[in-house]
Coordinates of C-alpha atoms in Angstrom, one line a residue:
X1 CA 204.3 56.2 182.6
X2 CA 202.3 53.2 182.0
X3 CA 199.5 55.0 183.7
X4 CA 199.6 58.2 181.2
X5 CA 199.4 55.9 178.3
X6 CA 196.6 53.8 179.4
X7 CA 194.7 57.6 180.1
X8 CA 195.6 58.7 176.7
X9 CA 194.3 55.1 175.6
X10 CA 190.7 55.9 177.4
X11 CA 190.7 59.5 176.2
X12 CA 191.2 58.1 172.6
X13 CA 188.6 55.5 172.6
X14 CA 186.2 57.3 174.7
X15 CA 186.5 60.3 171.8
X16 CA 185.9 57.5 169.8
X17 CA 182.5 56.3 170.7
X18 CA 181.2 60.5 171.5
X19 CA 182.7 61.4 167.5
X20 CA 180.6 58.3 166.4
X21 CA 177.3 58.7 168.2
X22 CA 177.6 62.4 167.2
X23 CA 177.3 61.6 163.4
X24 CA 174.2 59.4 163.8
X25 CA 176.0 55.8 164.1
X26 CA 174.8 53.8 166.4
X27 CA 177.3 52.1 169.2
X28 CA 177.4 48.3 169.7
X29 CA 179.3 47.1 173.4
X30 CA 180.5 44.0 172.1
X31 CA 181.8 45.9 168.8
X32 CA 183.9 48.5 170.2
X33 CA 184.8 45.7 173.3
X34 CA 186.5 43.9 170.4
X35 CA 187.7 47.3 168.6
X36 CA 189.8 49.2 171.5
X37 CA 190.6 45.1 173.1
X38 CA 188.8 46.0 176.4
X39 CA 186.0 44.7 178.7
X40 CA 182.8 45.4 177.9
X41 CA 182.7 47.0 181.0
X42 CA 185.2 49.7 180.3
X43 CA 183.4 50.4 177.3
X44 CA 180.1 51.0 179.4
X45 CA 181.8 53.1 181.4
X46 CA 183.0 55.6 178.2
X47 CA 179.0 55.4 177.7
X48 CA 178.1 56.3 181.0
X49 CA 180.6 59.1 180.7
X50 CA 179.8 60.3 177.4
X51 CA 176.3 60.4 178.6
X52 CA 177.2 62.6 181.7
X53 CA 179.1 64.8 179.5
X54 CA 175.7 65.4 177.3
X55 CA 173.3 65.9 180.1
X56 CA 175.8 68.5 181.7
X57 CA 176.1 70.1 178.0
X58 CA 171.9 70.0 177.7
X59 CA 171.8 71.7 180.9
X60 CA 174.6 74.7 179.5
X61 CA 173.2 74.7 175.9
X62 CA 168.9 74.3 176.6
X63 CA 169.3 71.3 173.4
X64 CA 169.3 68.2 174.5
X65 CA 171.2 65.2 173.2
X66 CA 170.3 61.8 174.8
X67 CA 172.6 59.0 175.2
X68 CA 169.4 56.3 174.7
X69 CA 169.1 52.5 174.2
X70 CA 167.8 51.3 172.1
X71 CA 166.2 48.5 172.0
X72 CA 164.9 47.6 168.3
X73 CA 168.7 48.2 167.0
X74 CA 170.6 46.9 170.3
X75 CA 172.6 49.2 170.7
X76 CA 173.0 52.8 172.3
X77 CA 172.5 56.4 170.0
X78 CA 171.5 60.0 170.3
X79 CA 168.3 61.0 170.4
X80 CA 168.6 64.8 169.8
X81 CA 165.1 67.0 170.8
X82 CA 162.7 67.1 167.7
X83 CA 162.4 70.7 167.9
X84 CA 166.2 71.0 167.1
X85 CA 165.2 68.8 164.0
X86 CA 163.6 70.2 161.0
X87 CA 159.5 69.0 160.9
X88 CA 158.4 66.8 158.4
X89 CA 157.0 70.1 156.2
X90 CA 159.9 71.9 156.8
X91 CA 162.1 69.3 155.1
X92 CA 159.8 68.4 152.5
X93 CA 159.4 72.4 151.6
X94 CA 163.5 72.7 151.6
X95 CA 164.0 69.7 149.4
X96 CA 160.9 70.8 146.8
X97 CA 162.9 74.1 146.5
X98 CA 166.0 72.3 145.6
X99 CA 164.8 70.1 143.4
X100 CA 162.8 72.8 141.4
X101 CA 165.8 75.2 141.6
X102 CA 167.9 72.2 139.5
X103 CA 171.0 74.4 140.6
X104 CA 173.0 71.5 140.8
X105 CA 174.2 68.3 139.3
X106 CA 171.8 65.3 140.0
X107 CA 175.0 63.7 142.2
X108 CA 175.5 66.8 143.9
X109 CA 171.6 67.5 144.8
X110 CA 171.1 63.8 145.8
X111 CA 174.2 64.1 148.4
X112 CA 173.0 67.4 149.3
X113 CA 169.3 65.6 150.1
X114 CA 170.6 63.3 151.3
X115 CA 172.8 65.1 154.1
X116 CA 169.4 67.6 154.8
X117 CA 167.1 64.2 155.7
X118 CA 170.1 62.5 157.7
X119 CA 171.2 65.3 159.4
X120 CA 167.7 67.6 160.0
X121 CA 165.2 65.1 160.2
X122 CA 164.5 63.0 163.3
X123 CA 165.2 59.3 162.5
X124 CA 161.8 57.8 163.2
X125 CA 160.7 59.9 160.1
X126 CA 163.7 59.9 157.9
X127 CA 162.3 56.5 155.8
X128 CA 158.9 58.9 155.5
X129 CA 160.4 61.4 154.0
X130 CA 162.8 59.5 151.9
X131 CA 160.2 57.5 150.3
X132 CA 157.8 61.0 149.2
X133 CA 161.0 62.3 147.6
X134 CA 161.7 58.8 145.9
X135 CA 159.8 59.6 142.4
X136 CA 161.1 63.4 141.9
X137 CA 164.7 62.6 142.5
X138 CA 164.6 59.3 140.2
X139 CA 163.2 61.7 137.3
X140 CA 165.3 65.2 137.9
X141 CA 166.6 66.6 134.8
X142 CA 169.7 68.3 135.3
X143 CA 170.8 71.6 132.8
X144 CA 172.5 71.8 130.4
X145 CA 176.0 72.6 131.4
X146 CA 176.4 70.5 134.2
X147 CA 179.4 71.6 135.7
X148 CA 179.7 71.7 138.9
X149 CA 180.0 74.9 141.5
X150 CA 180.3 73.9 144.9
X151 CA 184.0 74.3 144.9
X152 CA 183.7 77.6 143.9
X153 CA 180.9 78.6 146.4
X154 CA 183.4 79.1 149.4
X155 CA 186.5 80.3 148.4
X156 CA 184.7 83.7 146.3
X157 CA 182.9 83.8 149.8
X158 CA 186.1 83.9 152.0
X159 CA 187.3 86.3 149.4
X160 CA 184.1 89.0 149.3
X161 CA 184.2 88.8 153.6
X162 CA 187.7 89.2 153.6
X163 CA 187.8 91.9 150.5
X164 CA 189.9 90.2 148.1
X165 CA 190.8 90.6 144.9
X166 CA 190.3 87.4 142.6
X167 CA 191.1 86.7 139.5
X168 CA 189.9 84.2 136.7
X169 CA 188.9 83.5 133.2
X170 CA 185.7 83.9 131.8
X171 CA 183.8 82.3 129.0
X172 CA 180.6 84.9 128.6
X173 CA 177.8 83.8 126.3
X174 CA 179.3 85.8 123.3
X175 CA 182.7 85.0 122.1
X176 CA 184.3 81.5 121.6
X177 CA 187.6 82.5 123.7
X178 CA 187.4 82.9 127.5
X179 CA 188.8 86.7 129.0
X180 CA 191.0 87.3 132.0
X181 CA 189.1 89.4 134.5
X182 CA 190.4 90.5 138.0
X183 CA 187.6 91.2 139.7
X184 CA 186.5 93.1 143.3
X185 CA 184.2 90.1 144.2
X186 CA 180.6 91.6 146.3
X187 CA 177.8 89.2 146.4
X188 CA 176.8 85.8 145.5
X189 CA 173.6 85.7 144.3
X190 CA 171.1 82.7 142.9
X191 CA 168.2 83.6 140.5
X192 CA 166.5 80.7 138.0
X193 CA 168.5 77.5 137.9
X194 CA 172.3 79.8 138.2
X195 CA 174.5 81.4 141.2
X196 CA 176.1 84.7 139.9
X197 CA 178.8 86.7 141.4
X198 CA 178.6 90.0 141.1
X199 CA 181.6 92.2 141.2
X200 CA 183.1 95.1 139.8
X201 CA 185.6 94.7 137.5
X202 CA 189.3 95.8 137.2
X203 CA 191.3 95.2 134.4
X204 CA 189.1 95.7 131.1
X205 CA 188.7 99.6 129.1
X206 CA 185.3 100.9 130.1
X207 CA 185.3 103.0 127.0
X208 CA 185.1 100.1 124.9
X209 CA 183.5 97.7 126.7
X210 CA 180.9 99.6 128.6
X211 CA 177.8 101.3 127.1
X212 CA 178.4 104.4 130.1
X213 CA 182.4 104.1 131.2
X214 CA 181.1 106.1 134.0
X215 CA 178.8 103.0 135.0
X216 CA 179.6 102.4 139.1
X217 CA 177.0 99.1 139.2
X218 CA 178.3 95.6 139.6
X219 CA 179.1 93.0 136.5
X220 CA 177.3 90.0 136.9
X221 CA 179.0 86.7 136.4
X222 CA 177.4 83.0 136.1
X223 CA 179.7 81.1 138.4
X224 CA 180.3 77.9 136.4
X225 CA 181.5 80.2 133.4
X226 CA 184.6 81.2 135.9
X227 CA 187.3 79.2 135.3
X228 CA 191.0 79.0 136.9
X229 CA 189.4 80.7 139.8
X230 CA 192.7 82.4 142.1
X231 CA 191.9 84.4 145.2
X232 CA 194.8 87.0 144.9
X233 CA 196.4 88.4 148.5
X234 CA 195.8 92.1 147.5
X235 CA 193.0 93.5 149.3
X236 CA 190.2 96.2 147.9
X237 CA 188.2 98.6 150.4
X238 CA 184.9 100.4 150.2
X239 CA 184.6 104.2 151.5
X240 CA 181.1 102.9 154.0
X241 CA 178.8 105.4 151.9
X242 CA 179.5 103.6 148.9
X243 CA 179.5 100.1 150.7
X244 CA 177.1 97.7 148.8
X245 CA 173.8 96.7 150.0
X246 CA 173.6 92.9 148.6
X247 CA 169.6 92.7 149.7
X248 CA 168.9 96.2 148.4
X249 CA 170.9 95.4 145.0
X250 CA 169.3 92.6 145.1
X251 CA 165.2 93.8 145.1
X252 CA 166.2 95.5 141.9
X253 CA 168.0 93.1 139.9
X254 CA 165.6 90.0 138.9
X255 CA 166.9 88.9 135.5
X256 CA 170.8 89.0 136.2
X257 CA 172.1 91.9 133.4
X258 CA 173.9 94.1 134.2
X259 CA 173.3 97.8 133.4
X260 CA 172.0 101.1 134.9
X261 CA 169.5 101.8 137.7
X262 CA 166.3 102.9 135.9
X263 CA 162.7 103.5 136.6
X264 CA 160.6 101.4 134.3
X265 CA 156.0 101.9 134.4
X266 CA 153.9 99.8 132.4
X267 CA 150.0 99.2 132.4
X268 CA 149.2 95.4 133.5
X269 CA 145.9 93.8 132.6
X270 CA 146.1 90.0 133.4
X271 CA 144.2 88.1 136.1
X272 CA 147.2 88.1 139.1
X273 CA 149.1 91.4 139.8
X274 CA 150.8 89.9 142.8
X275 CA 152.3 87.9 140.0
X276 CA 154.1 90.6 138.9
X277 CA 154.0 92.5 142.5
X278 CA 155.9 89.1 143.5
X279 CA 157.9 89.4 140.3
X280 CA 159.4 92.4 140.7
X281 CA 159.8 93.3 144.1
X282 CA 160.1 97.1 144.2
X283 CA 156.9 97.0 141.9
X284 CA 154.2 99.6 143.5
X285 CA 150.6 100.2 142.1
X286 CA 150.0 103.5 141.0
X287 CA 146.7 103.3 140.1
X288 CA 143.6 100.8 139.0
X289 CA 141.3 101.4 136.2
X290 CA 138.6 98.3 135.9
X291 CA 141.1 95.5 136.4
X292 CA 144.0 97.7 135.0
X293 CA 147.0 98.5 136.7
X294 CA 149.4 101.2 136.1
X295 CA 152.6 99.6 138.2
X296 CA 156.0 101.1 138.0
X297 CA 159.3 99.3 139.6
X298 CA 163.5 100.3 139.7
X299 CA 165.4 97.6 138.5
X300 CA 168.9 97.0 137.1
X301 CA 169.7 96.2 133.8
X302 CA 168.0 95.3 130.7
X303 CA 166.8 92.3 131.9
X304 CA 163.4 93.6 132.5
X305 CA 162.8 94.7 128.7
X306 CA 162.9 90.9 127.9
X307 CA 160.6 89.8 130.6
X308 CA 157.8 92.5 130.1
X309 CA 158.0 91.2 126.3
X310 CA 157.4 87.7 127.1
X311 CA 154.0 89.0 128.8
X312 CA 152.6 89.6 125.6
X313 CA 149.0 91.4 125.5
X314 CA 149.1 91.2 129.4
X315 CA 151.6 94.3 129.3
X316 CA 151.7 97.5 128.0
X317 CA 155.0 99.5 128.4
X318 CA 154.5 103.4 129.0

């Protein structure tokens, strides 16, 4: 008996150390001696074990995590393979985005930075890094409304992969009272500084509400305007030819209105048409007169109508 405790005492402290050196700590002999109230010999021996364990694992997996020394910290760590790491430009590229996205609360994007340089970059370049980020994290604005979404993020994802039917309230940009809206949830999208959700809608009359009651298209929803979020336990299904295609849906909706599939062709005369190529990405050139272009694109929505306005003289609608 004495002997299964002392086991489940190793197996304990041994899980320890590997749970530690897995999230980037670094293990001191003498520490963990006087933590667990063993030799420093036993605790070698966990290291020695541990180390084992990762070689065997490197050999299985092809990504190797060594057990290392060393010596300007005195004491043992992982050094995980570079290539597993993101590069220096990778990072910095990843944590630009974010920053210029401002889709979250400046707490909530400097923990999420945070995490990305900890956890992605390799250690000898983390202070690197850190330092070129410095300046545009100390002046991010965030919006507005800055509530936050992240709680939101995974239970409306468990609920579109399991085909859930959720229900919450809504306060839309017209109207001082939030609705109720039970909703089949279908995608999670992000487009300029929101996530949406888009959905289609249960309990509302279409004649009233909708401009075509016949309308088959998603409603879009800004997700922190859903409030008193519930992920019911009915389920919804999808007949597979009318199952939606997030990353077609998603070519043809750029300004997040909802609204009816429609053609739209206009004559562009500025100095970049893969601006607008770039813009609108189901955007093909029809023809080119002397640095004209006649484009037309599909889109959803009336989203687009607002967007070729603010082009002024650079676009003509046909």
């Amino acid at each position: 008996m004495f002997d299964d405790i002392e086991k489940e005492g190793k197996s304990d402290r041994t899980l320890s150390i590997y749970s530690r050196l897995m999230n980037g700590r670094t293990i001191y002999k003498q520490e963990e001696s006087r933590r667990f109230g063993v030799s420093e010999k036993s605790i070698q021996r966990d290291i020695e074990q541990i180390r084992t364990f990762l070689d065997n694992q490197a050999a299985a997996d092809g990504i190797p995590n060594n057990l290392i020394y060393d010596y300007s910290l005195k004491g043992y760590r992982i050094e995980q393979a570079d290539n597993a790491k993101l590069s220096n430009d990778e990072i910095l590229a990843i944590c630009k985005i974010l920053l210029s996205s401002r889709a979250f609360s400046k707490k909530e994007m400097g923990n999420i930075i945070d995490k990305l340089i900890d956890c992605c970059v390799p250690l000898k370049n983390q202070k690197l890094v850190s330092d070129l980020m410095r300046n545009e994290r100390f002046h991010y604005v965030e919006l507005t409304n800055k509530q936050k979404i992240l709680d939101k993020m995974m239970p409306l994802g468990n609920a579109i992969a399991s085909q859930y039917v959720i229900e919450f309230d809504y306060q839309g940009v017209q109207g001082h009272s939030p609705k109720h809206r039970e909703v089949e949830p279908l995608a999670i999208m992000f487009s300029e500084f929101y996530f949406y959700l888009a959905g289609r809608i249960r309990n509302i009359d279409k004649e009233q509400a909708f401009k075509d009651p016949n309308d088959a298209f998603p409603t879009i929803y800004r997700i922190d305007r859903i409030k008193k979020l519930h992920v019911t336990d009915e389920h919804f299904s999808t007949p597979y030819r009318n199952k939606f295609e997030e990353g077609e849906y998603r070519k043809r909706i750029q300004f997040m209105y909802g609204g009816k599939l429609r053609k739209v062709k206009f004559e562009y005369s500025g100095y970049a048409v893969e601006a607008v190529l770039d813009r609108l990405p189901t955007a093909k050139i029809i023809s080119e007169d002397d640095g004209k272009y006649l484009i037309e694109a599909e889109v959803f929505g009336d989203g687009i109508d607002m967007w070729l306005k603010s082009q002024g003289n650079l676009i003509k609608e046909l």
